[in-house]
Amino acid sequence: MLKLLKKIFFNDLQAKNSKNKENKKNPKPTYSHIEEEFSKCADITKKEYPQIHIQLMYFEYMIAKDMVEKVLFSKIDKLNEEEIESFFSHSQFKISSDGKEVVNALLAGNVIIFHQDQTYIFAAINLQTRAIQTAESETIITGSHDAFNEDINTNLSLVRRRVKSSKLKVLKYSIGKITKNTVYILYIEDLAKQDLVNELKNRMENIKIDAIYDVNMLVQLIEEYPTSPFPQIFTTERPDVMSSKLTEGKIIGLMSNSPYAFSAPATFFDFVHSPDDYNQRWLTGSLIRIFRLFAFFITVTLTALYVSITTFHYAMVPELLLPTLVKSRSNVPFPPIIEALIMEFTIELLREAGARLPTKVGQTIGIVGGIVIGSASVEAGITSNILIIFVAVSAISSFVIPSYVMSSSVRIIRFGFILMAGFLGNLGISIALGFLVLSLTSLTSLKTPYLWPISPTHPSNWLDTLIRAPLSTLNNESNISKKKKNSNKNKR
Amino acid sequence: MNKLVFLLIFIFFLTGCMNNYGIDDLAMISGIGFDASKHEDKHLDITAMYQVPTEMDVFEYLHASSNSLENADIEMMSQTKRQVVNGQLRISLFGEELAKDGIFPIILSFLRDPSVGPLVSLAVAKGTAKEILITKLEKEPNTGSYIETMLERLDEEYVYPSVNILQFSRSYYDDGIDPILPMILTTKRNILLDGFALFKDDRMVASITNAKAIYLFLLSEDFKKGVIDLEIEIGGKKEDVHLSYVRTKHKIKVKKENNNFSVNFDIHITGNLEGYSGKQTLSKDTVQKEIESKINNVLNSEMKDMLAYLQKNNVDPVGVGEAVRNNLSYNEWKSINWEEVYPKINFTTEVNMKIRNMSKFH
């Protein structure tokens, strides 16, 4: 049956492909061919100057109108037959004999000029973009506030103006058969390890996908473990973070039409560090960093601990807390695990609702949710108020993690922990923690260990992992993705 | 991946046989008491108290008679709709009569039970344990927890140690020291500490009062706390002395002369002289010296009496046996009959009292 279906479809596909192939023969760069290529495109503009045999073709909304008017149209209007040759010998006119190139150039927003048998491409791209705005999803208090936007050239300039070095190399790729997104891979030549660069190049070249819209999608195509709950390549919308990753010897990527950039190889700690750590005094930064790691464990285990203690380990409860805890549980009709799952689910829904709704309505949802979850459900005896405190604290802790992708991952893991705690108590939590550590340590990001420098252990690099030591000690910090320096070792 | 899926399925489905109770379905026993039973075929009368989960500060009691703690379970279960558990046990009391019979089988039951921690306090009840547990205190409905807190506080603030299962069983198994337990008395409206019970193995053989107990603890441990009240005679008048912030250090020296042991206690005490009913001006050095020497005399004679009393009852809560054992080889220690040697030991005490400072106004 399957085979039959396959056959039918496969044959069908093959037939389609062959037809397409006939059509897909490279069009000649002549006016008629290009015109046929863009048949039924109502938005294309064609201009003709019959006296001097010149035709123009362009998308009006993609070109810089004033410039084209001044430099091209007004001049062509006054041209004679004899002057044409010399006019088109200017460097701004690029002769092309490749039909595909012409099509792509037209799609990118250039003006195509046909003169008898010659085809010229006139660069006039001017795409409307968003202005450079403040970072939306990764706000910080101290430090620069600009964020990447959807225009790749702007993004590139945001990085270039921070890293002023000729050693900053840029590779260009085009990803997506239909979307044809430009991807720039950036690295600093003397800092990044060449074999990692080559590895990333390989992966970029092997991407086969029709359409792609964001860096966060692209990242899932080039990471090693797509099934893991944890993101293995760091993405951010902050150019300052990306520049610091460059100087750490990492490789970064930008993509057109995406306000995000990625950096590889990433470690787990990239996701829990924030630029604020560096902009504040080192003591403050270090403490906040330690709190954040605490928050990671709290958000994963706190609700699970409530479940395991109220289900199995009543002996662990301190004497003074016991009456309160028991009293709050006594009206609840569900076993603790069901109660906790209901609450976590509700909180998750609230968060999702807040994310999807427009801001004005979102606030209302927050208030309603707060009242419903906070007091009404306790008074109704659906949950105990102590659980609400636990759930709220673990929810708050999950928002402490700066990377949104990572905090989502952690929130998903939490459900596994709650289940394990409900079935096996503290033993279950230990097993789940074991699995968590195992899965974290076994991950790699671009062939480098995910939990570096904790595992494999390199204590000399802990100064910028668990804490943030004073900046003078961090200068010349070695890094797993950095090339080894041969001379001037540790000269300060 | 398949293995992982299997493992998860097993984890979730193999737990089906376990009955878990929510914390609000439990009768968590906070205090338990054991008395010698009036029944002919039963050995123990057990009284247990637990908090009613749905009510604040309401306690219920379970009563059972059986030969062991484990066997009392069924009888206890039938008295409540809740699951009876021992995980929140704070204190275990033993009636005086039972304590004289021996209490270690019960301690052993506690040691076997994984839900009972080693830090449960133990005490001997003057009269019966039941009386004490059912005492209704005015402001503290949780009698079990109250007794435990009281013993803890006495341990922290005064020289009276609280004893838990771990300490009791250690002393019981150690052949160089005998266990002691605090004794508790109820006056129908209050519960108070009333001396200490001295054990030989696991049988209570004698008791000492609170006032005399101080001399025992001066001999057996160093402390940095507490208060000592003494009566001294100066110029033919009896005066009260109250020492606070006491620091003590004790050293036990053992000498062996052909089969006779002589043990010397060297005790240093420093403390603040806070209360003094005498008329002398304390700021004078000579007066201080005199008071110190008087205190030394009193303490010396009291300790001598205490040691004689211990020898008479042939109990060794001080741990003289440990000190002697540390001075001998294993074979030598095994060859002597400690039971017979102990009453014949010649004890000497040297007390060295120093007044550190005086009260604000004297």
Short mmCIF file of N, CA, C and O in Angstrom, two decimals, chain A residues 278-328:
data_model
loop_
_atom_site.label_atom_id
_atom_site.label_comp_id
_atom_site.label_asym_id
_atom_site.label_seq_id
_atom_site.Cartn_x
_atom_site.Cartn_y
_atom_site.Cartn_z
N TYR A 278 28.81 42.77 33.58
CA TYR A 278 30.09 43.40 33.29
C TYR A 278 30.03 44.90 33.53
O TYR A 278 31.03 45.52 33.84
N ASN A 279 28.85 45.48 33.37
CA ASN A 279 28.75 46.93 33.50
C ASN A 279 28.65 47.38 34.95
O ASN A 279 28.87 48.54 35.25
N GLN A 280 28.29 46.44 35.82
CA GLN A 280 28.22 46.81 37.23
C GLN A 280 29.54 46.47 37.91
O GLN A 280 30.41 45.85 37.32
N ARG A 281 29.67 46.88 39.16
CA ARG A 281 30.88 46.54 39.92
C ARG A 281 31.00 45.03 39.99
O ARG A 281 30.00 44.32 39.97
N TRP A 282 32.23 44.54 40.11
CA TRP A 282 32.41 43.09 39.97
C TRP A 282 31.73 42.32 41.08
O TRP A 282 31.21 41.23 40.88
N LEU A 283 31.68 42.91 42.28
CA LEU A 283 31.07 42.20 43.40
C LEU A 283 29.57 42.03 43.16
O LEU A 283 29.02 40.94 43.31
N THR A 284 28.95 43.14 42.73
CA THR A 284 27.52 43.09 42.42
C THR A 284 27.27 42.08 41.31
O THR A 284 26.37 41.24 41.41
N GLY A 285 28.07 42.21 40.25
CA GLY A 285 27.90 41.32 39.11
C GLY A 285 28.03 39.86 39.51
O GLY A 285 27.22 39.02 39.11
N SER A 286 29.03 39.57 40.34
CA SER A 286 29.25 38.18 40.75
C SER A 286 28.06 37.67 41.56
O SER A 286 27.59 36.56 41.35
N LEU A 287 27.59 38.50 42.50
CA LEU A 287 26.48 38.06 43.35
C LEU A 287 25.24 37.79 42.51
O LEU A 287 24.58 36.76 42.66
N ILE A 288 24.94 38.73 41.60
CA ILE A 288 23.75 38.57 40.76
C ILE A 288 23.87 37.29 39.94
O ILE A 288 22.92 36.55 39.75
N ARG A 289 25.09 37.03 39.47
CA ARG A 289 25.33 35.84 38.66
C ARG A 289 25.06 34.58 39.47
O ARG A 289 24.41 33.64 39.00
N ILE A 290 25.52 34.57 40.72
CA ILE A 290 25.29 33.41 41.59
C ILE A 290 23.80 33.26 41.87
O ILE A 290 23.25 32.16 41.84
N PHE A 291 23.12 34.40 42.11
CA PHE A 291 21.68 34.35 42.32
C PHE A 291 20.98 33.72 41.13
O PHE A 291 20.03 32.97 41.28
N ARG A 292 21.46 34.08 39.95
CA ARG A 292 20.81 33.57 38.74
C ARG A 292 20.94 32.07 38.64
O ARG A 292 19.98 31.38 38.29
N LEU A 293 22.14 31.55 38.98
CA LEU A 293 22.30 30.10 38.95
C LEU A 293 21.40 29.45 39.99
O LEU A 293 20.81 28.40 39.75
N PHE A 294 21.29 30.09 41.16
CA PHE A 294 20.35 29.62 42.17
C PHE A 294 18.95 29.57 41.61
O PHE A 294 18.21 28.61 41.80
N ALA A 295 18.60 30.66 40.92
CA ALA A 295 17.26 30.76 40.36
C ALA A 295 17.00 29.61 39.40
O ALA A 295 15.89 29.07 39.35
N PHE A 296 18.03 29.23 38.66
CA PHE A 296 17.88 28.10 37.74
C PHE A 296 17.47 26.85 38.50
O PHE A 296 16.54 26.15 38.11
N PHE A 297 18.16 26.58 39.62
CA PHE A 297 17.82 25.38 40.39
C PHE A 297 16.48 25.52 41.08
O PHE A 297 15.72 24.56 41.17
N ILE A 298 16.19 26.72 41.57
CA ILE A 298 14.90 26.93 42.24
C ILE A 298 13.77 26.67 41.27
O ILE A 298 12.82 25.94 41.57
N THR A 299 13.87 27.25 40.08
CA THR A 299 12.75 27.11 39.14
C THR A 299 12.56 25.66 38.72
O THR A 299 11.45 25.23 38.44
N VAL A 300 13.64 24.89 38.75
CA VAL A 300 13.52 23.49 38.34
C VAL A 300 12.97 22.63 39.47
O VAL A 300 12.17 21.73 39.25
N THR A 301 13.38 22.91 40.71
CA THR A 301 13.08 21.95 41.78
C THR A 301 12.05 22.39 42.81
O THR A 301 11.55 21.54 43.53
N LEU A 302 11.72 23.68 42.90
CA LEU A 302 10.95 24.12 44.06
C LEU A 302 9.56 23.49 44.12
O LEU A 302 9.17 22.91 45.13
N THR A 303 8.81 23.60 43.04
CA THR A 303 7.46 23.02 43.05
C THR A 303 7.54 21.51 43.25
O THR A 303 6.72 20.92 43.96
N ALA A 304 8.54 20.90 42.63
CA ALA A 304 8.73 19.46 42.78
C ALA A 304 8.99 19.11 44.25
O ALA A 304 8.47 18.10 44.75
N LEU A 305 9.75 19.95 44.93
CA LEU A 305 10.03 19.70 46.35
C LEU A 305 8.74 19.76 47.16
O LEU A 305 8.52 18.92 48.04
N TYR A 306 7.90 20.73 46.86
CA TYR A 306 6.62 20.83 47.57
C TYR A 306 5.84 19.52 47.40
O TYR A 306 5.32 18.96 48.36
N VAL A 307 5.80 19.05 46.15
CA VAL A 307 5.05 17.83 45.86
C VAL A 307 5.64 16.65 46.64
O VAL A 307 4.91 15.89 47.29
N SER A 308 6.95 16.50 46.59
CA SER A 308 7.54 15.31 47.23
C SER A 308 7.40 15.38 48.75
O SER A 308 7.14 14.37 49.39
N ILE A 309 7.53 16.57 49.30
CA ILE A 309 7.44 16.69 50.76
C ILE A 309 6.01 16.42 51.23
O ILE A 309 5.79 15.69 52.20
N THR A 310 5.04 16.97 50.51
CA THR A 310 3.67 16.76 50.98
C THR A 310 3.14 15.37 50.63
O THR A 310 2.13 14.94 51.17
N THR A 311 3.82 14.68 49.72
CA THR A 311 3.36 13.34 49.39
C THR A 311 4.08 12.27 50.20
O THR A 311 3.47 11.33 50.69
N PHE A 312 5.38 12.41 50.34
CA PHE A 312 6.17 11.34 50.97
C PHE A 312 6.91 11.78 52.23
O PHE A 312 6.99 11.04 53.19
N HIS A 313 7.50 12.95 52.21
CA HIS A 313 8.51 13.26 53.22
C HIS A 313 7.99 14.25 54.26
O HIS A 313 8.54 15.32 54.43
N TYR A 314 6.90 13.86 54.92
CA TYR A 314 6.34 14.75 55.96
C TYR A 314 7.36 14.99 57.06
O TYR A 314 7.30 15.99 57.76
N ALA A 315 8.31 14.06 57.25
CA ALA A 315 9.27 14.19 58.35
C ALA A 315 10.26 15.32 58.13
O ALA A 315 10.93 15.75 59.05
N MET A 316 10.36 15.79 56.88
CA MET A 316 11.32 16.86 56.59
C MET A 316 10.81 18.24 56.96
O MET A 316 11.56 19.19 56.98
N VAL A 317 9.52 18.33 57.21
CA VAL A 317 8.95 19.66 57.47
C VAL A 317 9.33 20.13 58.87
O VAL A 317 9.20 19.38 59.82
N PRO A 318 9.85 21.36 58.99
CA PRO A 318 10.16 21.88 60.32
C PRO A 318 8.89 21.96 61.16
O PRO A 318 7.80 22.18 60.64
N GLU A 319 9.08 21.78 62.46
CA GLU A 319 7.94 21.66 63.36
C GLU A 319 7.01 22.87 63.30
O GLU A 319 5.80 22.74 63.36
N LEU A 320 7.60 24.06 63.20
CA LEU A 320 6.78 25.26 63.25
C LEU A 320 5.99 25.47 61.96
O LEU A 320 4.96 26.12 61.96
N LEU A 321 6.50 24.92 60.88
CA LEU A 321 5.81 25.10 59.60
C LEU A 321 4.70 24.06 59.43
O LEU A 321 3.76 24.27 58.68
N LEU A 322 4.84 22.97 60.17
CA LEU A 322 3.95 21.83 59.95
C LEU A 322 2.47 22.16 60.09
O LEU A 322 1.69 21.85 59.17
N PRO A 323 2.03 22.79 61.19
CA PRO A 323 0.59 23.05 61.30
C PRO A 323 0.07 23.90 60.15
O PRO A 323 -0.99 23.60 59.58
N THR A 324 0.82 24.95 59.79
CA THR A 324 0.42 25.81 58.69
C THR A 324 0.28 25.03 57.40
O THR A 324 -0.71 25.16 56.67
N LEU A 325 1.28 24.22 57.12
CA LEU A 325 1.30 23.48 55.87
C LEU A 325 0.14 22.49 55.81
O LEU A 325 -0.60 22.42 54.83
N VAL A 326 -0.03 21.75 56.90
CA VAL A 326 -1.08 20.73 56.93
C VAL A 326 -2.44 21.39 56.83
O VAL A 326 -3.34 20.93 56.12
N LYS A 327 -2.59 22.51 57.55
CA LYS A 327 -3.88 23.20 57.55
C LYS A 327 -4.22 23.68 56.14
O LYS A 327 -5.35 23.55 55.67
N SER A 328 -3.22 24.21 55.44
CA SER A 328 -3.48 24.73 54.10
C SER A 328 -3.82 23.60 53.13
O SER A 328 -4.57 23.79 52.18
#
